[in-house]
Amino acid sequence: RENALEQADEEEGQKLFQNKAKQKKKASQAITKSVVNSATGATAKQQKRKRVADETADRRTVFVGNLPVTCTVQVLKSLFKKYGQIQSVRFRSLIPAEDTVSKKVAAIKHKVHPNAKFVNAYVVFKEECDAQKALKENGTEVASGFHIRVDTASKTSSHDNKRSVFLGNLPYDIRDDAVREHFRVCGDVVGVRVVRDRRTGLGKGFGYVLFENTDAVHLALKLNNSVLMGRKIRVQRTADKRKAQKSPDQSRAPKDRVDKKKKKGKSCSNDSFVGEKATPLKKSTKPKRLKTIPRSKAGKNK
């Protein structure tokens, strides 16, 4: 009996210990969940704040393209300081002279690849209105053969498809100003953009030209297959990406709809004959007479 009581006491103690362990585990799990939720909420808030800060910074930043390699921070500041206070200047699209040297070190020590002819830069102003004023410098010739392209760094770019053309089969070593000279006869050129490789700085064979008005686009299309630096270039209208994405979806129709349209076209075609509707006969209201069977025939049937 004493042994049984001892065993019962031990079992109760084990149960109490297990219950306490479970409660502690649940409490620790709840604490970790609350910590994780608070951390994720904090990170989401931080990401949102960072996104908003980046958008506001982009609105205060202008992109400056087609700068000569010899351009310095002092040259850019002297060019744009008349529009407002400049916060920072960053150079981009630099090609280091050696693979072991980073782009930042190459910019500081001016160790640029000898084949590199141009660089791009970002100028950050303290006020958004100053960045909008700085767009007036678009097309300014900062050096012989270098007309800079100034645009906003935000997503709302000033590019207009109706006033631009697409260029194909361009030489890989072409400069922006060569394209500008080729299309100057069509009208005032607002900007030239030759798409280039980030590592080598060479062109990828295509680009865009933005004009002042739409009339210049019609004249530029006539330069299709014209020779530029020994190559016949391709000149086309710039297609709107949104329309290009919508058109294939609209062209696709379910098969049952297509079949129905075909059936309707067959039944209601111009060649098919449509007759006049016949007027239904009116039923007589007189009661029908029952046929009487003669007695002689009735007897035979029986």
PDB file of C-alpha atoms in Angstrom:
ATOM      1  CA  ARG A   1       0.000   0.000   0.000  1.00  0.00           C
ATOM      2  CA  GLU A   2       2.840   2.362   0.889  1.00  0.00           C
ATOM      3  CA  ASN A   3       4.543   1.576  -2.419  1.00  0.00           C
ATOM      4  CA  ALA A   4       1.322   2.330  -4.300  1.00  0.00           C
ATOM      5  CA  LEU A   5       0.967   5.651  -2.493  1.00  0.00           C
ATOM      6  CA  GLU A   6       4.570   6.558  -3.280  1.00  0.00           C
ATOM      7  CA  GLN A   7       4.069   5.698  -6.945  1.00  0.00           C
ATOM      8  CA  ALA A   8       0.906   7.819  -7.053  1.00  0.00           C
ATOM      9  CA  ASP A   9       2.770  10.743  -5.479  1.00  0.00           C
ATOM     10  CA  GLU A  10       5.590  10.364  -8.005  1.00  0.00           C
ATOM     11  CA  GLU A  11       3.121  10.263 -10.925  1.00  0.00           C
ATOM     12  CA  GLU A  12       1.374  13.396  -9.650  1.00  0.00           C
ATOM     13  CA  GLY A  13       4.707  15.167  -9.296  1.00  0.00           C
ATOM     14  CA  GLN A  14       5.709  14.201 -12.834  1.00  0.00           C
ATOM     15  CA  LYS A  15       2.374  15.454 -14.173  1.00  0.00           C
ATOM     16  CA  LEU A  16       2.783  18.755 -12.333  1.00  0.00           C
ATOM     17  CA  PHE A  17       6.321  19.106 -13.666  1.00  0.00           C
ATOM     18  CA  GLN A  18       5.186  18.352 -17.232  1.00  0.00           C
ATOM     19  CA  ASN A  19       2.307  20.855 -16.964  1.00  0.00           C
ATOM     20  CA  LYS A  20       4.682  23.555 -15.722  1.00  0.00           C
ATOM     21  CA  ALA A  21       7.108  22.789 -18.574  1.00  0.00           C
ATOM     22  CA  LYS A  22       4.256  23.036 -21.119  1.00  0.00           C
ATOM     23  CA  GLN A  23       3.117  26.352 -19.662  1.00  0.00           C
ATOM     24  CA  LYS A  24       6.661  27.729 -19.809  1.00  0.00           C
ATOM     25  CA  LYS A  25       7.021  26.554 -23.417  1.00  0.00           C
ATOM     26  CA  LYS A  26       3.728  28.186 -24.419  1.00  0.00           C
ATOM     27  CA  ALA A  27       4.711  31.426 -22.691  1.00  0.00           C
ATOM     28  CA  SER A  28       8.110  31.470 -24.440  1.00  0.00           C
ATOM     29  CA  GLN A  29       6.456  30.780 -27.818  1.00  0.00           C
ATOM     30  CA  ALA A  30       3.991  33.620 -27.277  1.00  0.00           C
ATOM     31  CA  ILE A  31       6.841  35.974 -26.366  1.00  0.00           C
ATOM     32  CA  THR A  32       8.851  34.986 -29.462  1.00  0.00           C
ATOM     33  CA  LYS A  33       5.780  35.449 -31.681  1.00  0.00           C
ATOM     34  CA  SER A  34       5.133  38.903 -30.274  1.00  0.00           C
ATOM     35  CA  VAL A  35       8.799  39.815 -30.731  1.00  0.00           C
ATOM     36  CA  VAL A  36       8.789  38.544 -34.339  1.00  0.00           C
ATOM     37  CA  ASN A  37       5.539  40.379 -35.125  1.00  0.00           C
ATOM     38  CA  SER A  38       6.853  43.598 -33.642  1.00  0.00           C
ATOM     39  CA  ALA A  39      10.139  43.174 -35.529  1.00  0.00           C
ATOM     40  CA  THR A  40       8.372  42.526 -38.858  1.00  0.00           C
ATOM     41  CA  GLY A  41       6.087  45.487 -38.244  1.00  0.00           C
ATOM     42  CA  ALA A  42       9.079  47.670 -37.480  1.00  0.00           C
ATOM     43  CA  THR A  43      10.941  46.480 -40.585  1.00  0.00           C
ATOM     44  CA  ALA A  44       7.851  47.099 -42.755  1.00  0.00           C
ATOM     45  CA  LYS A  45       7.591  50.633 -41.372  1.00  0.00           C
ATOM     46  CA  GLN A  46      11.292  51.206 -41.949  1.00  0.00           C
ATOM     47  CA  GLN A  47      11.026  49.953 -45.542  1.00  0.00           C
ATOM     48  CA  LYS A  48       8.041  52.240 -46.164  1.00  0.00           C
ATOM     49  CA  ARG A  49       9.900  55.240 -44.726  1.00  0.00           C
ATOM     50  CA  LYS A  50      12.956  54.386 -46.818  1.00  0.00           C
ATOM     51  CA  ARG A  51      10.821  54.100 -49.969  1.00  0.00           C
ATOM     52  CA  VAL A  52       9.206  57.472 -49.333  1.00  0.00           C
ATOM     53  CA  ALA A  53      12.612  59.019 -48.617  1.00  0.00           C
ATOM     54  CA  ASP A  54      14.031  57.553 -51.848  1.00  0.00           C
ATOM     55  CA  GLU A  55      11.124  58.937 -53.876  1.00  0.00           C
ATOM     56  CA  THR A  56      11.562  62.398 -52.423  1.00  0.00           C
ATOM     57  CA  ALA A  57      15.320  62.204 -53.051  1.00  0.00           C
ATOM     58  CA  ASP A  58      14.718  61.172 -56.670  1.00  0.00           C
ATOM     59  CA  ARG A  59      12.523  64.214 -57.213  1.00  0.00           C
ATOM     60  CA  ARG A  60      15.427  66.380 -56.037  1.00  0.00           C
ATOM     61  CA  THR A  61      17.927  64.588 -58.312  1.00  0.00           C
ATOM     62  CA  VAL A  62      18.727  65.194 -61.977  1.00  0.00           C
ATOM     63  CA  PHE A  63      20.472  62.750 -64.308  1.00  0.00           C
ATOM     64  CA  VAL A  64      23.252  64.237 -66.440  1.00  0.00           C
ATOM     65  CA  GLY A  65      24.331  62.078 -69.375  1.00  0.00           C
ATOM     66  CA  ASN A  66      26.997  62.250 -72.099  1.00  0.00           C
ATOM     67  CA  LEU A  67      29.595  64.013 -69.969  1.00  0.00           C
ATOM     68  CA  PRO A  68      33.268  63.849 -71.019  1.00  0.00           C
ATOM     69  CA  VAL A  69      35.548  61.616 -68.960  1.00  0.00           C
ATOM     70  CA  THR A  70      37.585  64.652 -67.926  1.00  0.00           C
ATOM     71  CA  CYS A  71      34.555  66.189 -66.181  1.00  0.00           C
ATOM     72  CA  THR A  72      34.981  66.819 -62.454  1.00  0.00           C
ATOM     73  CA  VAL A  73      32.717  67.564 -59.499  1.00  0.00           C
ATOM     74  CA  GLN A  74      33.765  71.219 -59.527  1.00  0.00           C
ATOM     75  CA  VAL A  75      32.770  71.553 -63.202  1.00  0.00           C
ATOM     76  CA  LEU A  76      29.295  70.137 -62.543  1.00  0.00           C
ATOM     77  CA  LYS A  77      28.785  72.279 -59.446  1.00  0.00           C
ATOM     78  CA  SER A  78      29.789  75.413 -61.314  1.00  0.00           C
ATOM     79  CA  LEU A  79      27.307  74.502 -64.064  1.00  0.00           C
ATOM     80  CA  PHE A  80      24.301  73.819 -61.803  1.00  0.00           C
ATOM     81  CA  LYS A  81      24.902  75.986 -58.714  1.00  0.00           C
ATOM     82  CA  LYS A  82      22.999  78.906 -60.280  1.00  0.00           C
ATOM     83  CA  TYR A  83      19.748  76.909 -59.930  1.00  0.00           C
ATOM     84  CA  GLY A  84      20.059  76.199 -56.207  1.00  0.00           C
ATOM     85  CA  GLN A  85      22.081  74.636 -53.426  1.00  0.00           C
ATOM     86  CA  ILE A  86      23.647  71.297 -54.429  1.00  0.00           C
ATOM     87  CA  GLN A  87      23.686  68.519 -51.860  1.00  0.00           C
ATOM     88  CA  SER A  88      25.881  65.938 -53.630  1.00  0.00           C
ATOM     89  CA  VAL A  89      27.308  64.878 -57.012  1.00  0.00           C
ATOM     90  CA  ARG A  90      27.826  61.229 -57.989  1.00  0.00           C
ATOM     91  CA  PHE A  91      29.486  59.911 -61.148  1.00  0.00           C
ATOM     92  CA  ARG A  92      28.205  56.726 -62.804  1.00  0.00           C
ATOM     93  CA  SER A  93      28.954  54.513 -65.853  1.00  0.00           C
ATOM     94  CA  LEU A  94      32.682  54.655 -65.201  1.00  0.00           C
ATOM     95  CA  ILE A  95      34.861  51.946 -66.750  1.00  0.00           C
ATOM     96  CA  PRO A  96      37.949  51.281 -64.592  1.00  0.00           C
ATOM     97  CA  ALA A  97      41.319  50.898 -66.283  1.00  0.00           C
ATOM     98  CA  GLU A  98      41.813  47.546 -64.487  1.00  0.00           C
ATOM     99  CA  ASP A  99      39.354  44.886 -63.392  1.00  0.00           C
ATOM    100  CA  THR A 100      40.802  44.840 -59.880  1.00  0.00           C
ATOM    101  CA  VAL A 101      39.984  48.540 -59.353  1.00  0.00           C
ATOM    102  CA  SER A 102      36.447  49.404 -58.276  1.00  0.00           C
ATOM    103  CA  LYS A 103      34.434  52.136 -59.983  1.00  0.00           C
ATOM    104  CA  LYS A 104      34.543  54.316 -56.869  1.00  0.00           C
ATOM    105  CA  VAL A 105      38.350  54.144 -56.664  1.00  0.00           C
ATOM    106  CA  ALA A 106      38.591  54.711 -60.432  1.00  0.00           C
ATOM    107  CA  ALA A 107      36.485  57.870 -60.075  1.00  0.00           C
ATOM    108  CA  ILE A 108      38.587  59.199 -57.190  1.00  0.00           C
ATOM    109  CA  LYS A 109      41.985  58.378 -58.696  1.00  0.00           C
ATOM    110  CA  HIS A 110      40.846  59.055 -62.313  1.00  0.00           C
ATOM    111  CA  LYS A 111      41.968  55.582 -63.406  1.00  0.00           C
ATOM    112  CA  VAL A 112      39.547  55.234 -66.307  1.00  0.00           C
ATOM    113  CA  HIS A 113      39.806  52.905 -69.292  1.00  0.00           C
ATOM    114  CA  PRO A 114      41.471  54.636 -72.277  1.00  0.00           C
ATOM    115  CA  ASN A 115      38.604  53.629 -74.618  1.00  0.00           C
ATOM    116  CA  ALA A 116      36.022  55.264 -72.339  1.00  0.00           C
ATOM    117  CA  LYS A 117      34.926  58.606 -73.767  1.00  0.00           C
ATOM    118  CA  PHE A 118      32.022  59.679 -71.580  1.00  0.00           C
ATOM    119  CA  VAL A 119      30.486  59.317 -68.093  1.00  0.00           C
ATOM    120  CA  ASN A 120      27.111  59.994 -66.473  1.00  0.00           C
ATOM    121  CA  ALA A 121      26.353  61.747 -63.196  1.00  0.00           C
ATOM    122  CA  TYR A 122      23.596  62.441 -60.665  1.00  0.00           C
ATOM    123  CA  VAL A 123      23.277  65.919 -59.153  1.00  0.00           C
ATOM    124  CA  VAL A 124      21.193  66.085 -55.960  1.00  0.00           C
ATOM    125  CA  PHE A 125      19.671  69.429 -54.976  1.00  0.00           C
ATOM    126  CA  LYS A 126      18.297  70.405 -51.572  1.00  0.00           C
ATOM    127  CA  GLU A 127      14.992  71.582 -53.044  1.00  0.00           C
ATOM    128  CA  GLU A 128      12.782  69.869 -55.604  1.00  0.00           C
ATOM    129  CA  CYS A 129      12.004  73.112 -57.428  1.00  0.00           C
ATOM    130  CA  ASP A 130      15.734  73.675 -58.034  1.00  0.00           C
ATOM    131  CA  ALA A 131      15.974  70.280 -59.750  1.00  0.00           C
ATOM    132  CA  GLN A 132      13.121  71.239 -62.077  1.00  0.00           C
ATOM    133  CA  LYS A 133      14.901  74.494 -62.961  1.00  0.00           C
ATOM    134  CA  ALA A 134      18.111  72.593 -63.751  1.00  0.00           C
ATOM    135  CA  LEU A 135      16.359  70.782 -66.629  1.00  0.00           C
ATOM    136  CA  LYS A 136      16.975  73.935 -68.693  1.00  0.00           C
ATOM    137  CA  GLU A 137      20.578  72.773 -69.161  1.00  0.00           C
ATOM    138  CA  ASN A 138      19.422  69.882 -71.366  1.00  0.00           C
ATOM    139  CA  GLY A 139      21.302  70.001 -74.685  1.00  0.00           C
ATOM    140  CA  THR A 140      24.043  72.319 -73.412  1.00  0.00           C
ATOM    141  CA  GLU A 141      27.441  71.740 -75.004  1.00  0.00           C
ATOM    142  CA  VAL A 142      29.878  71.428 -72.080  1.00  0.00           C
ATOM    143  CA  ALA A 143      32.797  70.432 -74.332  1.00  0.00           C
ATOM    144  CA  SER A 144      33.441  70.041 -78.056  1.00  0.00           C
ATOM    145  CA  GLY A 145      31.192  67.203 -79.235  1.00  0.00           C
ATOM    146  CA  PHE A 146      29.495  66.667 -75.850  1.00  0.00           C
ATOM    147  CA  HIS A 147      25.889  67.879 -75.611  1.00  0.00           C
ATOM    148  CA  ILE A 148      24.653  66.783 -72.192  1.00  0.00           C
ATOM    149  CA  ARG A 149      21.292  65.129 -71.550  1.00  0.00           C
ATOM    150  CA  VAL A 150      19.590  66.387 -68.370  1.00  0.00           C
ATOM    151  CA  ASP A 151      16.513  64.571 -67.073  1.00  0.00           C
ATOM    152  CA  THR A 152      14.745  63.886 -63.781  1.00  0.00           C
ATOM    153  CA  ALA A 153      15.908  60.813 -61.875  1.00  0.00           C
ATOM    154  CA  SER A 154      12.366  59.955 -60.739  1.00  0.00           C
ATOM    155  CA  LYS A 155      10.133  57.477 -62.609  1.00  0.00           C
ATOM    156  CA  THR A 156       8.132  60.287 -64.192  1.00  0.00           C
ATOM    157  CA  SER A 157      10.521  60.831 -67.075  1.00  0.00           C
ATOM    158  CA  SER A 158      10.075  63.539 -69.708  1.00  0.00           C
ATOM    159  CA  HIS A 159      10.328  60.970 -72.526  1.00  0.00           C
ATOM    160  CA  ASP A 160       7.426  61.172 -74.990  1.00  0.00           C
ATOM    161  CA  ASN A 161       6.829  58.328 -77.461  1.00  0.00           C
ATOM    162  CA  LYS A 162       4.939  60.597 -79.877  1.00  0.00           C
ATOM    163  CA  ARG A 163       7.995  62.870 -80.241  1.00  0.00           C
ATOM    164  CA  SER A 164      10.667  60.146 -80.430  1.00  0.00           C
ATOM    165  CA  VAL A 165      11.943  57.483 -82.832  1.00  0.00           C
ATOM    166  CA  PHE A 166      13.672  54.157 -82.308  1.00  0.00           C
ATOM    167  CA  LEU A 167      17.057  53.554 -83.952  1.00  0.00           C
ATOM    168  CA  GLY A 168      18.448  50.142 -84.844  1.00  0.00           C
ATOM    169  CA  ASN A 169      21.631  48.727 -86.396  1.00  0.00           C
ATOM    170  CA  LEU A 170      23.755  51.507 -84.906  1.00  0.00           C
ATOM    171  CA  PRO A 171      27.569  51.175 -84.815  1.00  0.00           C
ATOM    172  CA  TYR A 172      28.810  49.964 -81.433  1.00  0.00           C
ATOM    173  CA  ASP A 173      31.363  52.762 -81.055  1.00  0.00           C
ATOM    174  CA  ILE A 174      28.949  55.568 -81.992  1.00  0.00           C
ATOM    175  CA  ARG A 175      28.698  58.761 -79.938  1.00  0.00           C
ATOM    176  CA  ASP A 176      25.516  60.580 -78.990  1.00  0.00           C
ATOM    177  CA  ASP A 177      26.548  63.702 -80.870  1.00  0.00           C
ATOM    178  CA  ALA A 178      26.991  61.767 -84.129  1.00  0.00           C
ATOM    179  CA  VAL A 179      23.344  60.711 -83.883  1.00  0.00           C
ATOM    180  CA  ARG A 180      22.353  64.276 -83.029  1.00  0.00           C
ATOM    181  CA  GLU A 181      24.115  65.634 -86.117  1.00  0.00           C
ATOM    182  CA  HIS A 182      22.517  63.000 -88.353  1.00  0.00           C
ATOM    183  CA  PHE A 183      18.946  63.900 -87.265  1.00  0.00           C
ATOM    184  CA  ARG A 184      19.413  67.660 -86.858  1.00  0.00           C
ATOM    185  CA  VAL A 185      18.014  68.223 -90.385  1.00  0.00           C
ATOM    186  CA  CYS A 186      14.651  66.833 -89.207  1.00  0.00           C
ATOM    187  CA  GLY A 187      14.151  69.382 -86.420  1.00  0.00           C
ATOM    188  CA  ASP A 188      15.270  70.434 -82.941  1.00  0.00           C
ATOM    189  CA  VAL A 189      16.669  67.442 -81.050  1.00  0.00           C
ATOM    190  CA  VAL A 190      15.827  67.432 -77.338  1.00  0.00           C
ATOM    191  CA  GLY A 191      17.872  64.384 -76.395  1.00  0.00           C
ATOM    192  CA  VAL A 192      19.737  61.343 -77.724  1.00  0.00           C
ATOM    193  CA  ARG A 193      20.014  58.085 -75.840  1.00  0.00           C
ATOM    194  CA  VAL A 194      22.243  55.269 -77.086  1.00  0.00           C
ATOM    195  CA  VAL A 195      21.793  52.127 -74.984  1.00  0.00           C
ATOM    196  CA  ARG A 196      25.233  50.928 -73.869  1.00  0.00           C
ATOM    197  CA  ASP A 197      26.801  48.026 -72.026  1.00  0.00           C
ATOM    198  CA  ARG A 198      27.621  48.787 -68.393  1.00  0.00           C
ATOM    199  CA  ARG A 199      30.929  46.954 -68.358  1.00  0.00           C
ATOM    200  CA  THR A 200      32.455  48.006 -71.675  1.00  0.00           C
ATOM    201  CA  GLY A 201      30.640  51.276 -72.387  1.00  0.00           C
ATOM    202  CA  LEU A 202      30.085  50.222 -75.999  1.00  0.00           C
ATOM    203  CA  GLY A 203      26.686  50.632 -77.615  1.00  0.00           C
ATOM    204  CA  LYS A 204      24.317  47.698 -77.987  1.00  0.00           C
ATOM    205  CA  GLY A 205      23.268  48.714 -81.498  1.00  0.00           C
ATOM    206  CA  PHE A 206      20.077  50.614 -80.721  1.00  0.00           C
ATOM    207  CA  GLY A 207      18.915  53.880 -79.199  1.00  0.00           C
ATOM    208  CA  TYR A 208      16.325  56.686 -79.203  1.00  0.00           C
ATOM    209  CA  VAL A 209      16.031  60.278 -80.401  1.00  0.00           C
ATOM    210  CA  LEU A 210      13.604  62.722 -78.777  1.00  0.00           C
ATOM    211  CA  PHE A 211      12.506  65.756 -80.837  1.00  0.00           C
ATOM    212  CA  GLU A 212      10.942  69.064 -79.894  1.00  0.00           C
ATOM    213  CA  ASN A 213       7.732  68.413 -81.871  1.00  0.00           C
ATOM    214  CA  THR A 214       5.944  65.577 -83.663  1.00  0.00           C
ATOM    215  CA  ASP A 215       6.547  67.031 -87.151  1.00  0.00           C
ATOM    216  CA  ALA A 216      10.215  66.105 -86.865  1.00  0.00           C
ATOM    217  CA  VAL A 217       9.252  62.450 -86.355  1.00  0.00           C
ATOM    218  CA  HIS A 218       7.706  62.269 -89.852  1.00  0.00           C
ATOM    219  CA  LEU A 219      10.913  63.658 -91.358  1.00  0.00           C
ATOM    220  CA  ALA A 220      13.070  61.311 -89.271  1.00  0.00           C
ATOM    221  CA  LEU A 221      11.180  58.255 -90.558  1.00  0.00           C
ATOM    222  CA  LYS A 222      12.316  59.187 -94.073  1.00  0.00           C
ATOM    223  CA  LEU A 223      15.912  58.603 -92.917  1.00  0.00           C
ATOM    224  CA  ASN A 224      15.203  54.886 -92.566  1.00  0.00           C
ATOM    225  CA  ASN A 225      18.007  52.868 -94.259  1.00  0.00           C
ATOM    226  CA  SER A 226      20.184  55.986 -94.367  1.00  0.00           C
ATOM    227  CA  VAL A 227      23.922  55.444 -93.852  1.00  0.00           C
ATOM    228  CA  LEU A 228      25.479  56.507 -90.531  1.00  0.00           C
ATOM    229  CA  MET A 229      29.166  55.725 -89.951  1.00  0.00           C
ATOM    230  CA  GLY A 230      29.114  53.125 -92.719  1.00  0.00           C
ATOM    231  CA  ARG A 231      25.959  51.298 -91.578  1.00  0.00           C
ATOM    232  CA  LYS A 232      22.363  51.444 -92.783  1.00  0.00           C
ATOM    233  CA  ILE A 233      20.374  52.414 -89.707  1.00  0.00           C
ATOM    234  CA  ARG A 234      16.776  51.427 -89.001  1.00  0.00           C
ATOM    235  CA  VAL A 235      14.367  54.209 -87.995  1.00  0.00           C
ATOM    236  CA  GLN A 236      10.948  53.329 -86.565  1.00  0.00           C
ATOM    237  CA  ARG A 237       8.252  54.846 -84.411  1.00  0.00           C
ATOM    238  CA  THR A 238       8.574  54.238 -80.688  1.00  0.00           C
ATOM    239  CA  ALA A 239       5.835  51.839 -79.594  1.00  0.00           C
ATOM    240  CA  ASP A 240       3.982  52.439 -76.352  1.00  0.00           C
ATOM    241  CA  LYS A 241       4.707  49.569 -73.957  1.00  0.00           C
ATOM    242  CA  ARG A 242       1.282  49.776 -72.308  1.00  0.00           C
ATOM    243  CA  LYS A 243      -0.557  49.464 -75.630  1.00  0.00           C
ATOM    244  CA  ALA A 244       1.766  46.678 -76.730  1.00  0.00           C
ATOM    245  CA  GLN A 245       0.967  44.746 -73.552  1.00  0.00           C
ATOM    246  CA  LYS A 246      -2.789  45.262 -73.892  1.00  0.00           C
ATOM    247  CA  SER A 247      -3.104  44.383 -77.567  1.00  0.00           C
ATOM    248  CA  PRO A 248      -2.200  40.664 -77.330  1.00  0.00           C
ATOM    249  CA  ASP A 249      -4.619  40.175 -74.434  1.00  0.00           C
ATOM    250  CA  GLN A 250      -7.412  41.855 -76.339  1.00  0.00           C
ATOM    251  CA  SER A 251      -6.740  39.813 -79.477  1.00  0.00           C
ATOM    252  CA  ARG A 252      -7.068  36.588 -77.539  1.00  0.00           C
ATOM    253  CA  ALA A 253     -10.691  35.496 -77.321  1.00  0.00           C
ATOM    254  CA  PRO A 254     -12.140  32.266 -75.913  1.00  0.00           C
ATOM    255  CA  LYS A 255     -12.799  29.533 -78.452  1.00  0.00           C
ATOM    256  CA  ASP A 256     -16.497  29.319 -77.616  1.00  0.00           C
ATOM    257  CA  ARG A 257     -16.916  33.026 -78.404  1.00  0.00           C
ATOM    258  CA  VAL A 258     -15.120  32.628 -81.711  1.00  0.00           C
ATOM    259  CA  ASP A 259     -17.252  29.625 -82.602  1.00  0.00           C
ATOM    260  CA  LYS A 260     -20.428  31.504 -81.722  1.00  0.00           C
ATOM    261  CA  LYS A 261     -19.352  34.429 -83.892  1.00  0.00           C
ATOM    262  CA  LYS A 262     -18.636  32.055 -86.765  1.00  0.00           C
ATOM    263  CA  LYS A 263     -22.007  30.368 -86.350  1.00  0.00           C
ATOM    264  CA  LYS A 264     -23.790  33.705 -86.251  1.00  0.00           C
ATOM    265  CA  GLY A 265     -21.908  34.782 -89.353  1.00  0.00           C
ATOM    266  CA  LYS A 266     -22.978  31.648 -91.190  1.00  0.00           C
ATOM    267  CA  SER A 267     -26.635  31.841 -90.161  1.00  0.00           C
ATOM    268  CA  CYS A 268     -26.978  35.580 -90.723  1.00  0.00           C
ATOM    269  CA  SER A 269     -24.795  35.996 -93.786  1.00  0.00           C
ATOM    270  CA  ASN A 270     -25.800  38.305 -96.623  1.00  0.00           C
ATOM    271  CA  ASP A 271     -26.069  35.389 -99.080  1.00  0.00           C
ATOM    272  CA  SER A 272     -28.501  33.397 -96.935  1.00  0.00           C
ATOM    273  CA  PHE A 273     -32.201  33.464 -97.927  1.00  0.00           C
ATOM    274  CA  VAL A 274     -34.733  34.664 -95.358  1.00  0.00           C
ATOM    275  CA  GLY A 275     -38.319  33.644 -96.257  1.00  0.00           C
ATOM    276  CA  GLU A 276     -41.587  35.188 -95.152  1.00  0.00           C
ATOM    277  CA  LYS A 277     -43.251  33.842 -92.072  1.00  0.00           C
ATOM    278  CA  ALA A 278     -46.442  31.880 -92.788  1.00  0.00           C
ATOM    279  CA  THR A 279     -49.607  32.926 -90.958  1.00  0.00           C
ATOM    280  CA  PRO A 280     -50.857  30.095 -88.755  1.00  0.00           C
ATOM    281  CA  LEU A 281     -54.246  28.591 -89.664  1.00  0.00           C
ATOM    282  CA  LYS A 282     -57.094  29.352 -87.336  1.00  0.00           C
ATOM    283  CA  LYS A 283     -58.586  26.294 -85.729  1.00  0.00           C
ATOM    284  CA  SER A 284     -62.312  25.871 -86.249  1.00  0.00           C
ATOM    285  CA  THR A 285     -64.447  26.139 -83.172  1.00  0.00           C
ATOM    286  CA  LYS A 286     -67.041  23.638 -84.407  1.00  0.00           C
ATOM    287  CA  PRO A 287     -67.038  20.300 -82.551  1.00  0.00           C
ATOM    288  CA  LYS A 288     -65.835  17.313 -84.562  1.00  0.00           C
ATOM    289  CA  ARG A 289     -68.402  14.666 -85.442  1.00  0.00           C
ATOM    290  CA  LEU A 290     -67.738  11.171 -84.187  1.00  0.00           C
ATOM    291  CA  LYS A 291     -67.481   8.568 -86.897  1.00  0.00           C
ATOM    292  CA  THR A 292     -70.335   6.035 -86.750  1.00  0.00           C
ATOM    293  CA  ILE A 293     -69.533   2.452 -87.632  1.00  0.00           C
ATOM    294  CA  PRO A 294     -72.234   0.572 -89.582  1.00  0.00           C
ATOM    295  CA  ARG A 295     -73.832  -2.334 -87.816  1.00  0.00           C
ATOM    296  CA  SER A 296     -72.855  -4.850 -90.457  1.00  0.00           C
ATOM    297  CA  LYS A 297     -69.135  -3.927 -90.163  1.00  0.00           C
ATOM    298  CA  ALA A 298     -69.324  -3.886 -86.441  1.00  0.00           C
ATOM    299  CA  GLY A 299     -70.653  -7.422 -86.407  1.00  0.00           C
ATOM    300  CA  LYS A 300     -67.918  -8.637 -88.706  1.00  0.00           C
ATOM    301  CA  ASN A 301     -65.243  -7.097 -86.511  1.00  0.00           C
ATOM    302  CA  LYS A 302     -66.663  -8.900 -83.575  1.00  0.00           C
TER     303      LYS A 302
END
